[in-house]
Short mmCIF file of C-alpha atoms in Angstrom, two decimals:
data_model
loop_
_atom_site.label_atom_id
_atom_site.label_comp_id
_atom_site.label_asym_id
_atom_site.label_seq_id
_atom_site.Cartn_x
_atom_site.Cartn_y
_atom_site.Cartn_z
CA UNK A 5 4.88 12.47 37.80
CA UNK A 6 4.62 14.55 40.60
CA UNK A 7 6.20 18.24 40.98
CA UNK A 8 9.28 18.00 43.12
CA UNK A 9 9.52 19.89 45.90
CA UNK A 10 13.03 20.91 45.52
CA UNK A 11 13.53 24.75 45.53
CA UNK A 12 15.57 25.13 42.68
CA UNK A 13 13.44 23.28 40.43
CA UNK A 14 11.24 25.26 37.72
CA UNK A 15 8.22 23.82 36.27
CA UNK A 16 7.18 24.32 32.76
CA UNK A 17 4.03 23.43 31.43
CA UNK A 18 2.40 23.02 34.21
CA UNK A 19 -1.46 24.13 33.63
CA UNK A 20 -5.34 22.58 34.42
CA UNK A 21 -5.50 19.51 32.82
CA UNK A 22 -8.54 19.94 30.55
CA UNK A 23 -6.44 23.10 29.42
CA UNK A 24 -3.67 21.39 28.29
CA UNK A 25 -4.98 18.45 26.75
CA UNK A 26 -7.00 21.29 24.49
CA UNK A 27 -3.71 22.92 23.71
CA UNK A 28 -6.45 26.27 22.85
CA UNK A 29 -2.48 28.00 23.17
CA UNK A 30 1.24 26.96 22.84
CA UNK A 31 3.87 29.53 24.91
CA UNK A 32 7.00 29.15 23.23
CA UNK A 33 10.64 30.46 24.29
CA UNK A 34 13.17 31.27 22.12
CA UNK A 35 16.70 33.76 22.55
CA UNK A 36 17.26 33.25 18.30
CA UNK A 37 16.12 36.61 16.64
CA UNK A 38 16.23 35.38 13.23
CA UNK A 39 13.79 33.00 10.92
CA UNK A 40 13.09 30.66 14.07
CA UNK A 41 11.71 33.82 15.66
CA UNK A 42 9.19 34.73 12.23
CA UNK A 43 8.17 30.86 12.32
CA UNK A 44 7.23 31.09 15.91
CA UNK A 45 5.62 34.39 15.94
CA UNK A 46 3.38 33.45 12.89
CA UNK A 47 2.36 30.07 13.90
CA UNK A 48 -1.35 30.08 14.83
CA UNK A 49 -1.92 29.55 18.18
CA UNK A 50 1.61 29.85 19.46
CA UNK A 51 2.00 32.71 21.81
CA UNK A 52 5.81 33.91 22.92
CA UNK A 53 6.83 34.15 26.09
CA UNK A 54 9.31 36.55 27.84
CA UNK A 55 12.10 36.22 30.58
CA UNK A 56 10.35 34.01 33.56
CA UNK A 57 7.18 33.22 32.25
CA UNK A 58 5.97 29.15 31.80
CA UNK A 59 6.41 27.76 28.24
CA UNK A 60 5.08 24.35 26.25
CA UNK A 61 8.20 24.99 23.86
CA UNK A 62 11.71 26.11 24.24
CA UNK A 63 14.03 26.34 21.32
CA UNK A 64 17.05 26.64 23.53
CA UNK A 65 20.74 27.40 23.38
CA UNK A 66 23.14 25.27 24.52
CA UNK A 67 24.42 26.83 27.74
CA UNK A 68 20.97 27.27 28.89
CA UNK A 69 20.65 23.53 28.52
CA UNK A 70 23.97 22.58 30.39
CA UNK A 71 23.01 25.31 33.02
CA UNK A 72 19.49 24.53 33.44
CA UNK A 73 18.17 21.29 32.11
CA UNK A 74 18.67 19.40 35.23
CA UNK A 75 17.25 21.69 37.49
CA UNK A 76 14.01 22.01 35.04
CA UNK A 77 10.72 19.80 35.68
CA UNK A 78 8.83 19.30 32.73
CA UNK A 79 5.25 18.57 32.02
CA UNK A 80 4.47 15.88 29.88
CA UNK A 81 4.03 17.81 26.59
CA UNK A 82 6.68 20.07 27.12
CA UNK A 83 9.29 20.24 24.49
CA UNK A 84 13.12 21.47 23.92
CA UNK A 85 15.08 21.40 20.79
CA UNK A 86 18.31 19.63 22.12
CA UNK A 87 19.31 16.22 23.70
CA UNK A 88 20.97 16.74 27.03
CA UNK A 89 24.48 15.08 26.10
CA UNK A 90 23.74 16.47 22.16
CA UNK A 91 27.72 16.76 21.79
CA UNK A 92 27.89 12.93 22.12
CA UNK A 93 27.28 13.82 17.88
CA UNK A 94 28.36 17.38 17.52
CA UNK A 95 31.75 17.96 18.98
CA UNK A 96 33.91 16.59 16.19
CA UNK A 97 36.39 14.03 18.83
CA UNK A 98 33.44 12.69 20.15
CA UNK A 99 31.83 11.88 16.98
CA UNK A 100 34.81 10.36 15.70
CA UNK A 101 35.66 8.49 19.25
CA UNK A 102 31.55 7.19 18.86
CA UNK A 103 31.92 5.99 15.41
CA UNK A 104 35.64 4.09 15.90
CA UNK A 105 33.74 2.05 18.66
CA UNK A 106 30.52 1.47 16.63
CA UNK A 107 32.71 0.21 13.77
CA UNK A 108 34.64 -2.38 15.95
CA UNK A 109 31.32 -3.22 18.15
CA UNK A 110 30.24 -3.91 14.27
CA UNK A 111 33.15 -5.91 12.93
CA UNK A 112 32.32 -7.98 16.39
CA UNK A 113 29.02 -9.02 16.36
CA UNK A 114 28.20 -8.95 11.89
CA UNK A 115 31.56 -9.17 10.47
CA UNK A 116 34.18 -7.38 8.50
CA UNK A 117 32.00 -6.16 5.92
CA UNK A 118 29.10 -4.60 7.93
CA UNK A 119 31.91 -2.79 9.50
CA UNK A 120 33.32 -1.25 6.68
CA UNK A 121 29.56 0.35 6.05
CA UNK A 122 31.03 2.84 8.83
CA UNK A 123 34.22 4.13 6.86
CA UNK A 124 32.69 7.54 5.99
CA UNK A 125 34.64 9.75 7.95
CA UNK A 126 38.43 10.56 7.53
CA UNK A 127 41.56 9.55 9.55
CA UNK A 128 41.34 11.40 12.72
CA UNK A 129 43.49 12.15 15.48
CA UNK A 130 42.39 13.93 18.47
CA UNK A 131 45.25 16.33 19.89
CA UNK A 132 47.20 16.34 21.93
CA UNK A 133 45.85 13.37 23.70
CA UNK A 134 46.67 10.81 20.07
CA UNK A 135 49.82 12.91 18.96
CA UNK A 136 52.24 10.50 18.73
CA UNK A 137 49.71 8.06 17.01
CA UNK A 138 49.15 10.56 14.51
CA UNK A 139 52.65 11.25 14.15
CA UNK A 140 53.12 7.47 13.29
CA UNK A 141 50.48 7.59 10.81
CA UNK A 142 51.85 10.76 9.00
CA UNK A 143 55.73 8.91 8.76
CA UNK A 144 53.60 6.52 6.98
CA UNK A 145 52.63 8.37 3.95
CA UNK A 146 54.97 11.49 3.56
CA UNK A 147 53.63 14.12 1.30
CA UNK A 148 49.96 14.59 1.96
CA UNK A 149 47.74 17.49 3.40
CA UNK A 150 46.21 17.61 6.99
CA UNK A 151 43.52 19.52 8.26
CA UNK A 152 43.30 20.86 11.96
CA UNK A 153 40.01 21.79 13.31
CA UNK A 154 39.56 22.82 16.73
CA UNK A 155 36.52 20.50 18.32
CA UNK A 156 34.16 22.83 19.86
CA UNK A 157 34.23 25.86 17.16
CA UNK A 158 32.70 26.89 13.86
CA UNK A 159 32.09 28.92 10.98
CA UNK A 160 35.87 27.86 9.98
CA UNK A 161 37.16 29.35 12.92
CA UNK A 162 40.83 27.97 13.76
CA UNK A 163 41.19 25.31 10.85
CA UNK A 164 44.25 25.41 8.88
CA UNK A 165 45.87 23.14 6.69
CA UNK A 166 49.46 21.43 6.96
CA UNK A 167 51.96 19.23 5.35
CA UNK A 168 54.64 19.04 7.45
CA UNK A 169 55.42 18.25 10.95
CA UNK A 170 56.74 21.62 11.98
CA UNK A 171 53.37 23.13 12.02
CA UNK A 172 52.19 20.67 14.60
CA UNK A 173 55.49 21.47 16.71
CA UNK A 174 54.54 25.37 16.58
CA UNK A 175 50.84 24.15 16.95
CA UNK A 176 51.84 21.98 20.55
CA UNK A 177 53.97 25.08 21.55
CA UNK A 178 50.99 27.32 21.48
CA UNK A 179 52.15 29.35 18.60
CA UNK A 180 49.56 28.17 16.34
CA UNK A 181 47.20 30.95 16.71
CA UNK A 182 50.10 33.26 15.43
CA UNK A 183 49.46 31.08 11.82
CA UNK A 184 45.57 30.23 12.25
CA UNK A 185 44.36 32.38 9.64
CA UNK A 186 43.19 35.98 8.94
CA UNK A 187 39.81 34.63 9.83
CA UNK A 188 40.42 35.29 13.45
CA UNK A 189 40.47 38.74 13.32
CA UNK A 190 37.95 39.00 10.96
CA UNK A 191 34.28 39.96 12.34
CA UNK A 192 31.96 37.20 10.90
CA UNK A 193 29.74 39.65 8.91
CA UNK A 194 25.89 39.07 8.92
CA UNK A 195 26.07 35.43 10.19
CA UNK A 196 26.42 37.13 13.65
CA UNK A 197 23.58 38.32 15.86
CA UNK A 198 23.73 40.46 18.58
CA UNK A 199 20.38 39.38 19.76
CA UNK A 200 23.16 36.46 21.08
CA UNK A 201 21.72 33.19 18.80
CA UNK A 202 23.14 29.97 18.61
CA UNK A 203 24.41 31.81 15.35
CA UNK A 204 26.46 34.35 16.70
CA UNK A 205 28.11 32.94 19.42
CA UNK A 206 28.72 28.84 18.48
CA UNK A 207 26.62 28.54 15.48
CA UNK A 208 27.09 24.98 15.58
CA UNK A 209 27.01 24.31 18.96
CA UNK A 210 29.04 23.22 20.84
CA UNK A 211 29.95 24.93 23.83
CA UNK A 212 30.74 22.52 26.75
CA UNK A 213 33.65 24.14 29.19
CA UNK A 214 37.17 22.54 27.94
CA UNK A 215 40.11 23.19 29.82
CA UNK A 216 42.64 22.97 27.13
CA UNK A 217 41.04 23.81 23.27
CA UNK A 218 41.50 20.14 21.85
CA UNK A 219 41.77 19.74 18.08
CA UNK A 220 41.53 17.43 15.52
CA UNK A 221 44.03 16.30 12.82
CA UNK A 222 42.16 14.79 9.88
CA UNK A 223 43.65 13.57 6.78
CA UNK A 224 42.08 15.72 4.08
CA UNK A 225 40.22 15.03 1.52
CA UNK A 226 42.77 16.24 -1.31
CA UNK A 227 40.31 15.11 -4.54
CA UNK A 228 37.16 16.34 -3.85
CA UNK A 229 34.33 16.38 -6.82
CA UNK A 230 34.46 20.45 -8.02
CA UNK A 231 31.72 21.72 -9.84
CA UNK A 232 33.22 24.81 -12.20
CA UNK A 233 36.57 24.14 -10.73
CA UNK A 234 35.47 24.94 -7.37
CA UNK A 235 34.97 22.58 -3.75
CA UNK A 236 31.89 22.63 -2.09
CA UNK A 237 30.14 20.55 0.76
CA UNK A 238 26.31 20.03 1.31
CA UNK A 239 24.33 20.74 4.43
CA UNK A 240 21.42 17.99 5.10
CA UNK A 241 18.80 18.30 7.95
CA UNK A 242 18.12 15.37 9.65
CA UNK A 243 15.23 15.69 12.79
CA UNK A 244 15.61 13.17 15.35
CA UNK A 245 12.60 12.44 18.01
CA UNK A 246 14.40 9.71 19.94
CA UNK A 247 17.01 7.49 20.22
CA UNK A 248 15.16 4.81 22.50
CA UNK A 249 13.62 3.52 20.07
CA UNK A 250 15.88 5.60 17.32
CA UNK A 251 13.19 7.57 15.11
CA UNK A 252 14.69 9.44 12.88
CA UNK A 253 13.40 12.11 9.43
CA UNK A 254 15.49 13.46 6.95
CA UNK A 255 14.69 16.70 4.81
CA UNK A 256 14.29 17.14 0.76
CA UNK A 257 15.74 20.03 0.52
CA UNK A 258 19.34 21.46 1.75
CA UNK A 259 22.26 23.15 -0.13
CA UNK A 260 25.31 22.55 -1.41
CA UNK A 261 27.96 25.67 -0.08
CA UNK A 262 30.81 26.77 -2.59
CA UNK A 263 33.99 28.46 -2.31
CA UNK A 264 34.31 31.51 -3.92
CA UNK A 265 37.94 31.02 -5.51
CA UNK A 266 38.84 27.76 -7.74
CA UNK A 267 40.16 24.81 -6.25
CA UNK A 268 43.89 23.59 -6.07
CA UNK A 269 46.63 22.40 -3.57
CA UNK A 270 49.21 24.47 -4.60
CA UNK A 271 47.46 26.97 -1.91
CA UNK A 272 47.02 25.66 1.20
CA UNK A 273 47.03 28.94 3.35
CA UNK A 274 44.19 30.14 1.30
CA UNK A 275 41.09 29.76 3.84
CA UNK A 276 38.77 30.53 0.71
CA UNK A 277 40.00 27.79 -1.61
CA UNK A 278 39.28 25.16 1.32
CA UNK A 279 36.60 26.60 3.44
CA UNK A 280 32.80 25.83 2.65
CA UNK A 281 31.51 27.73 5.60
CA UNK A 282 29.40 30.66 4.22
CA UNK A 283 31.11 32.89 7.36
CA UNK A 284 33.91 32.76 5.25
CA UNK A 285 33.27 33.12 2.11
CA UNK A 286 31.16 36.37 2.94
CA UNK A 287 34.15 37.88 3.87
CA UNK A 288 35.85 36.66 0.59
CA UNK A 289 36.42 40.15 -1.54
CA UNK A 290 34.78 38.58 -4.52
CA UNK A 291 31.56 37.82 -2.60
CA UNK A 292 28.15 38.96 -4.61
CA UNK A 293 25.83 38.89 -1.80
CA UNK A 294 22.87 38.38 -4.01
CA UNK A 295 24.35 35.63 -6.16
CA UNK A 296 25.65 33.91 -2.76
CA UNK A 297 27.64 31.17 -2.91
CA UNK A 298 24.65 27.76 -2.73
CA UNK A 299 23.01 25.69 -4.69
CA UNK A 300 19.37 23.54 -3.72
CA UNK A 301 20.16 19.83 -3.65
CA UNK A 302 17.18 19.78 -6.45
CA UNK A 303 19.68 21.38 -8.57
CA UNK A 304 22.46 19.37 -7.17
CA UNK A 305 20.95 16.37 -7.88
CA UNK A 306 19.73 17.21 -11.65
CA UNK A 307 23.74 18.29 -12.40
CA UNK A 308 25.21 15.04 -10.96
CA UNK A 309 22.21 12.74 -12.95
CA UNK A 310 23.12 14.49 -16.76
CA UNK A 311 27.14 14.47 -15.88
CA UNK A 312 26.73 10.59 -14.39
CA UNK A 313 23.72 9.16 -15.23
CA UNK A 314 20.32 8.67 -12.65
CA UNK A 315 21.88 4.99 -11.25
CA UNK A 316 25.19 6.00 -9.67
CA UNK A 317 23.29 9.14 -8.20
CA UNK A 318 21.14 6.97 -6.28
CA UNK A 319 23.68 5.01 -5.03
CA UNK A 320 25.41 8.43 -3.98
CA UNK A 321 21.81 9.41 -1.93
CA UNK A 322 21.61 5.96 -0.54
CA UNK A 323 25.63 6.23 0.63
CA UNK A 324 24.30 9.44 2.16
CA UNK A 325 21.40 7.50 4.40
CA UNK A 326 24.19 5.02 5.36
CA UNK A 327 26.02 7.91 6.86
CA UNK A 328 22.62 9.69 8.56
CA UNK A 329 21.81 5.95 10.21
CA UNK A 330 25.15 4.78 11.40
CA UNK A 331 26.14 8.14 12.55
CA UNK A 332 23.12 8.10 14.78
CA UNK A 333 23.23 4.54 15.78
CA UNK A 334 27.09 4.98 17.06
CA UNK A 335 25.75 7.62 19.84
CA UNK A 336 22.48 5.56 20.09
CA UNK A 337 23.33 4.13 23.47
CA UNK A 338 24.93 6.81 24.81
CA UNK A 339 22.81 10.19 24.35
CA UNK A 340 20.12 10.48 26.70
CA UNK A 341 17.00 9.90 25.37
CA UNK A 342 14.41 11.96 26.75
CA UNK A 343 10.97 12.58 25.79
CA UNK A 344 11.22 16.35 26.06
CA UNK A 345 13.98 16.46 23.70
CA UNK A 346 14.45 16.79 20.01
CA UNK A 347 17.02 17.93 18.19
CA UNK A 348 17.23 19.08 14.31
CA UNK A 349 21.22 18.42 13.30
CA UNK A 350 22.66 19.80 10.34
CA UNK A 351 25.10 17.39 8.86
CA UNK A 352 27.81 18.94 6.43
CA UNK A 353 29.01 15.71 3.71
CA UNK A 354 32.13 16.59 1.25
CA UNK A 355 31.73 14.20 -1.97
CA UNK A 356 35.11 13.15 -3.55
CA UNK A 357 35.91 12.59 -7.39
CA UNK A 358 34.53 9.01 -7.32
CA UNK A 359 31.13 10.31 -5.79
CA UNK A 360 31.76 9.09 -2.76
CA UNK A 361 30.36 10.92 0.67
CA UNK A 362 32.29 11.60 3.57
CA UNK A 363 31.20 13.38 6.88
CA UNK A 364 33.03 15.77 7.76
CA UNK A 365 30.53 16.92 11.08
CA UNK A 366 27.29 17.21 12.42
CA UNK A 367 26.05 20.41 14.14
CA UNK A 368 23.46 20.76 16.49
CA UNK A 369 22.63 24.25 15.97
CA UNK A 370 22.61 24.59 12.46
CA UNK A 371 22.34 28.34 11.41
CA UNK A 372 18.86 29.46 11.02
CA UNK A 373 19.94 32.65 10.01
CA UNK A 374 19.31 33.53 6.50
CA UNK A 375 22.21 34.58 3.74
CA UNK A 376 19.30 34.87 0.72
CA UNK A 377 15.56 34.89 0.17
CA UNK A 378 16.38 31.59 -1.43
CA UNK A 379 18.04 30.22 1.79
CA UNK A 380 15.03 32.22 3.78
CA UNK A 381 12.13 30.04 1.88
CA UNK A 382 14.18 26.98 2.66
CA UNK A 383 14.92 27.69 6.63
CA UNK A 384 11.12 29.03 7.07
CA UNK A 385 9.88 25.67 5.15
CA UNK A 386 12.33 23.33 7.19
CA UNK A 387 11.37 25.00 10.60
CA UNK A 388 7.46 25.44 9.78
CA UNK A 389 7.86 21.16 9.20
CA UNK A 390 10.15 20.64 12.08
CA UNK A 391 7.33 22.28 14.26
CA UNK A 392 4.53 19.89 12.27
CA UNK A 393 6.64 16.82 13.15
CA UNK A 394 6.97 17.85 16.95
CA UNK A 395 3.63 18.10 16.62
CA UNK A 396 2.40 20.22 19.93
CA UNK A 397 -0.60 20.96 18.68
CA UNK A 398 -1.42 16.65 19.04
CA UNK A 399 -2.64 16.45 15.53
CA UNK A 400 -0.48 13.81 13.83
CA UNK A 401 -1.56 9.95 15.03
CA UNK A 402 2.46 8.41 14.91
CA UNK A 403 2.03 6.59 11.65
CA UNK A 404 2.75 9.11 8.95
CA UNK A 405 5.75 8.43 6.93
CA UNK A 406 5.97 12.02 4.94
CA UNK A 407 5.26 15.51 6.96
CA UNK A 408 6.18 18.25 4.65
CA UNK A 409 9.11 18.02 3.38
CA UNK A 410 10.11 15.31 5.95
CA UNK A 411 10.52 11.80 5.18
CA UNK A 412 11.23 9.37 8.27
CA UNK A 413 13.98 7.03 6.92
CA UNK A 414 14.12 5.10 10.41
CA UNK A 415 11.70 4.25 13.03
CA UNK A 416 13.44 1.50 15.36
CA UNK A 417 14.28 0.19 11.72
CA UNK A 418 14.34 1.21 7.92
CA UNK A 419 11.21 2.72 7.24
CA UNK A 420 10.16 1.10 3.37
CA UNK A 421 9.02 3.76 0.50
CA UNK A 422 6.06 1.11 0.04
CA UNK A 423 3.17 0.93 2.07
CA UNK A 424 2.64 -1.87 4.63
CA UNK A 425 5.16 -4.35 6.70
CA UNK A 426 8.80 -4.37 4.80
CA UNK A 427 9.94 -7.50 3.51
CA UNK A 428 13.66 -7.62 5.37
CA UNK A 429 14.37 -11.04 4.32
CA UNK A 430 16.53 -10.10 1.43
CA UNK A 431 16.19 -6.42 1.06
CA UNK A 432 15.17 -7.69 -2.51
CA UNK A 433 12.90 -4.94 -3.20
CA UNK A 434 13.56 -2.58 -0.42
CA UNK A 435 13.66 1.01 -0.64
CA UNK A 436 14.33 3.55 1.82
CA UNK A 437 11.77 6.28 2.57
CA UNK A 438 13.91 9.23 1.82
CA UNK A 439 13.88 11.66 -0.86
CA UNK A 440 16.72 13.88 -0.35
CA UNK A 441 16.98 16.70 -3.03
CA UNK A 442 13.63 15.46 -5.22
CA UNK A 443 10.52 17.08 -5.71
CA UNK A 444 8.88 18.87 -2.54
CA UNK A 445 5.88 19.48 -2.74
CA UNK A 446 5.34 19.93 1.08
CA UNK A 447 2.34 22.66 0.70
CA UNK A 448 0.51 20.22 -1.36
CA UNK A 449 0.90 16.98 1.14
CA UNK A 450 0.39 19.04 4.16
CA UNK A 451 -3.20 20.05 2.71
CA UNK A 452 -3.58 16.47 2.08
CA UNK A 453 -1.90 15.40 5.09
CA UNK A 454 -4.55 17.95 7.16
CA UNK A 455 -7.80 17.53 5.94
CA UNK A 456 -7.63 13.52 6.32
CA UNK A 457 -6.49 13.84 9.82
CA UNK A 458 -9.68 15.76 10.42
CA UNK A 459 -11.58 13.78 8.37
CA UNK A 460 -10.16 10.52 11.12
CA UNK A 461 -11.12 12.89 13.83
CA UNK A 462 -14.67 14.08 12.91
CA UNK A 463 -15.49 9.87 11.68
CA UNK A 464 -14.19 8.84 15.16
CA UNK A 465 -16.32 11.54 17.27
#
């Protein structure tokens, strides 16, 4: 490809070719002052760059994406850590919108039942546009609790709960910030950065410009599984390299995020009864910073296997993959795939009473920022492997199945735990490659993982 002429075009990448095919150094970008920053600085090799300078790697925000992607010419190994159209996924009406027509395109083409494969994600109404649909709907079953979420925000900000019409009225008048919640006024404490991260100013995301703040009513999810009496949801990294063909690695490790006060209904103005988000509960006056309120999914997974037995936990973790693949196949045809691009999502899933998984939304800046050494280890870990799996140092040869601590679960198809071709014909004895919350042992396969690439390399030269 050559370099376009056009004036208003910046090149990246763009060295001697003998140079670059050594990769001797990588100049990476990056505005996030926070672990991203310590995993970059301490990579060997890597060198940062400032303000103008070329770079191999940018781990972008989303404004400089909107502002800047199309205007950027990119060598071939360049690489950014978002998908142009990324809020195809992350901005909660889209998602929903994607997955309504992936579940009818479904009950076209394979039937009712593959269909059904896609009901993971509650009722939702985007407003105002669907009002007096969801008004229809709520007539129908009198009673039960709502949640509004606005579609571009996060950390919890601008969510509250309702039961009754009236709320919506004051809501469609404009007078719902007046009942939003205390949150508002609230400064999110040590989530934000002033270095201006994804973290601070849309931790999860999802900035486009919107003329009118759309929300979302969802029905909630009023019997969620509580673990000491109290709700929680759990936050799984999945790291997508493309979506033509889709190829696709999910993480062992993530957390599950508690509220600090016990569950009930009885409540529904109380943000920290029903809100996950860690920027809340920080500010919750009960908070012990150095207890935190997370668990591992290790630990997650050990608790739900000695309350309900090994079996119906796998069947939970393989309900979970159902909602990672069709989540990403209803946007499939629509992001646009570009070999620059990658994008690490974090996808928050709420598990109800009969161990069912729901998704409740998928960010595309995750927060990298840190609330415990615990949750330190696990973002260094995660970013250290999402940097081995984009692989700009050109040591991996595109048929590994484990980096790290990722696992691919899809690559243009399910990707089988056993070693060579799959046998599809029944899914008899087919088992997904994905081992969310077991044993990682990433330091160990990496070693592993290392020496017998060199080993290829030094048997081939």
């Amino acid at each position: 490809m050559s370099r376009p002429k056009n004036q208003n075009y910046k090149g990246h990448g763009l060295s001697k070719g003998k140079e670059r095919e050594q990769r001797a150094s990588i100049r990476f970008k990056t505005t996030l002052m926070n672990t991203l920053m310590d995993v970059l600085r301490n990579r060997p090799g890597w060198v940062e760059v400032k303000d103008e300078g070329e770079w191999d790697f940018y781990w972008c925000d989303v404004s400089w994406l909107r502002e800047n992607f199309d205007h950027t010419y990119m060598d071939e190994h360049v690489r950014i850590s978002h998908f142009r159209n990324h809020y195809e996924l992350t901005r909660k009406n889209y998602m929903v919108k994607n997955l309504k027509r992936f579940r009818k395109q479904l009950e076209r083409e394979a039937g009712k039942l593959e269909a059904a494969k896609c009901d993971f994600f509650p009722k939702t109404f985007e407003m105002p546009c669907e009002y007096h649909l969801f008004v229809e709907e709520f007539r129908k079953n009198p009673g039960i609790t709502w949640i509004m979420k606005p579609v571009a925000r996060s950390q919890g900000k601008g969510i509250f709960l309702f039961r009754r019409l009236k709320d919506i009225m004051d809501w469609r008048k404009g007078n719902a910030g007046k009942k939003l919640t205390s949150l508002e006024a609230q400064p999110a404490r040590s989530t934000a950065n002033p270095s201006g991260s994804h973290d601070a100013r849309s931790s999860d995301d999802q900035k486009e410009d919107i003329p009118v703040e759309n929300y979302v009513a969802q029905r909630y999810i009023e019997n969620p599984y509580l673990i000491g009496g109290r709700k929680f949801d759990l936050r799984v990294y999945v790291l997508v390299m493309s979506y033509i063909p889709l190829r696709a690695w999910l993480y062992r490790d993530g957390f599950a995020r508690f509220s600090n006060t016990r569950f009930t209904l009885s409540s529904i103005d109380d943000q920290y009864v029903h809100l996950t988000n860690v920027a809340v509960q920080k500010t919750s006056p009960d908070y012990h910073p150095k207890k935190g309120c997370k668990w591992m999914l290790q630990r997650f997974r050990q608790y739900l296997a000695s309350k309900h037995g090994p079996e119906a936990v796998e069947t939970l973790f393989s309900d979970m993959d159902n909602i990672f693949i069709r989540s990403l196949q209803s946007v499939q045809k629509v992001i646009i795939s570009d070999k620059h691009c990658f994008e690490l999502y974090g996808y928050d899933i709420l598990i109800d009473q009969d161990l069912k998984p729901w998704l409740l939304e998928v960010n595309a800046s995750p927060s990298l920022t840190a609330s415990s050494q615990e949750d330190y280890e696990l973002k260094t870990c995660l970013l250290e492997d999402t940097l081995h799996v984009v692989d700009m140092e050109a040591r991996l040869t595109g048929r590994e199945k484990r980096v790290g601590g990722f696992d691919l679960m899809w690559n243009d198809g399910p990707v089988s735990r056993e070693e060579g071709p799959p046998d599809l014909s029944g899914m008899g004895n087919f088992v997904t490659n994905t081992h969310l919350g077991c044993v990682n042992d990433r330091k160990k396969q990496l070693r592993q993982l290392f020496r017998s690439l060199q080993g290829q390399k030094k048997a081939s030269s």
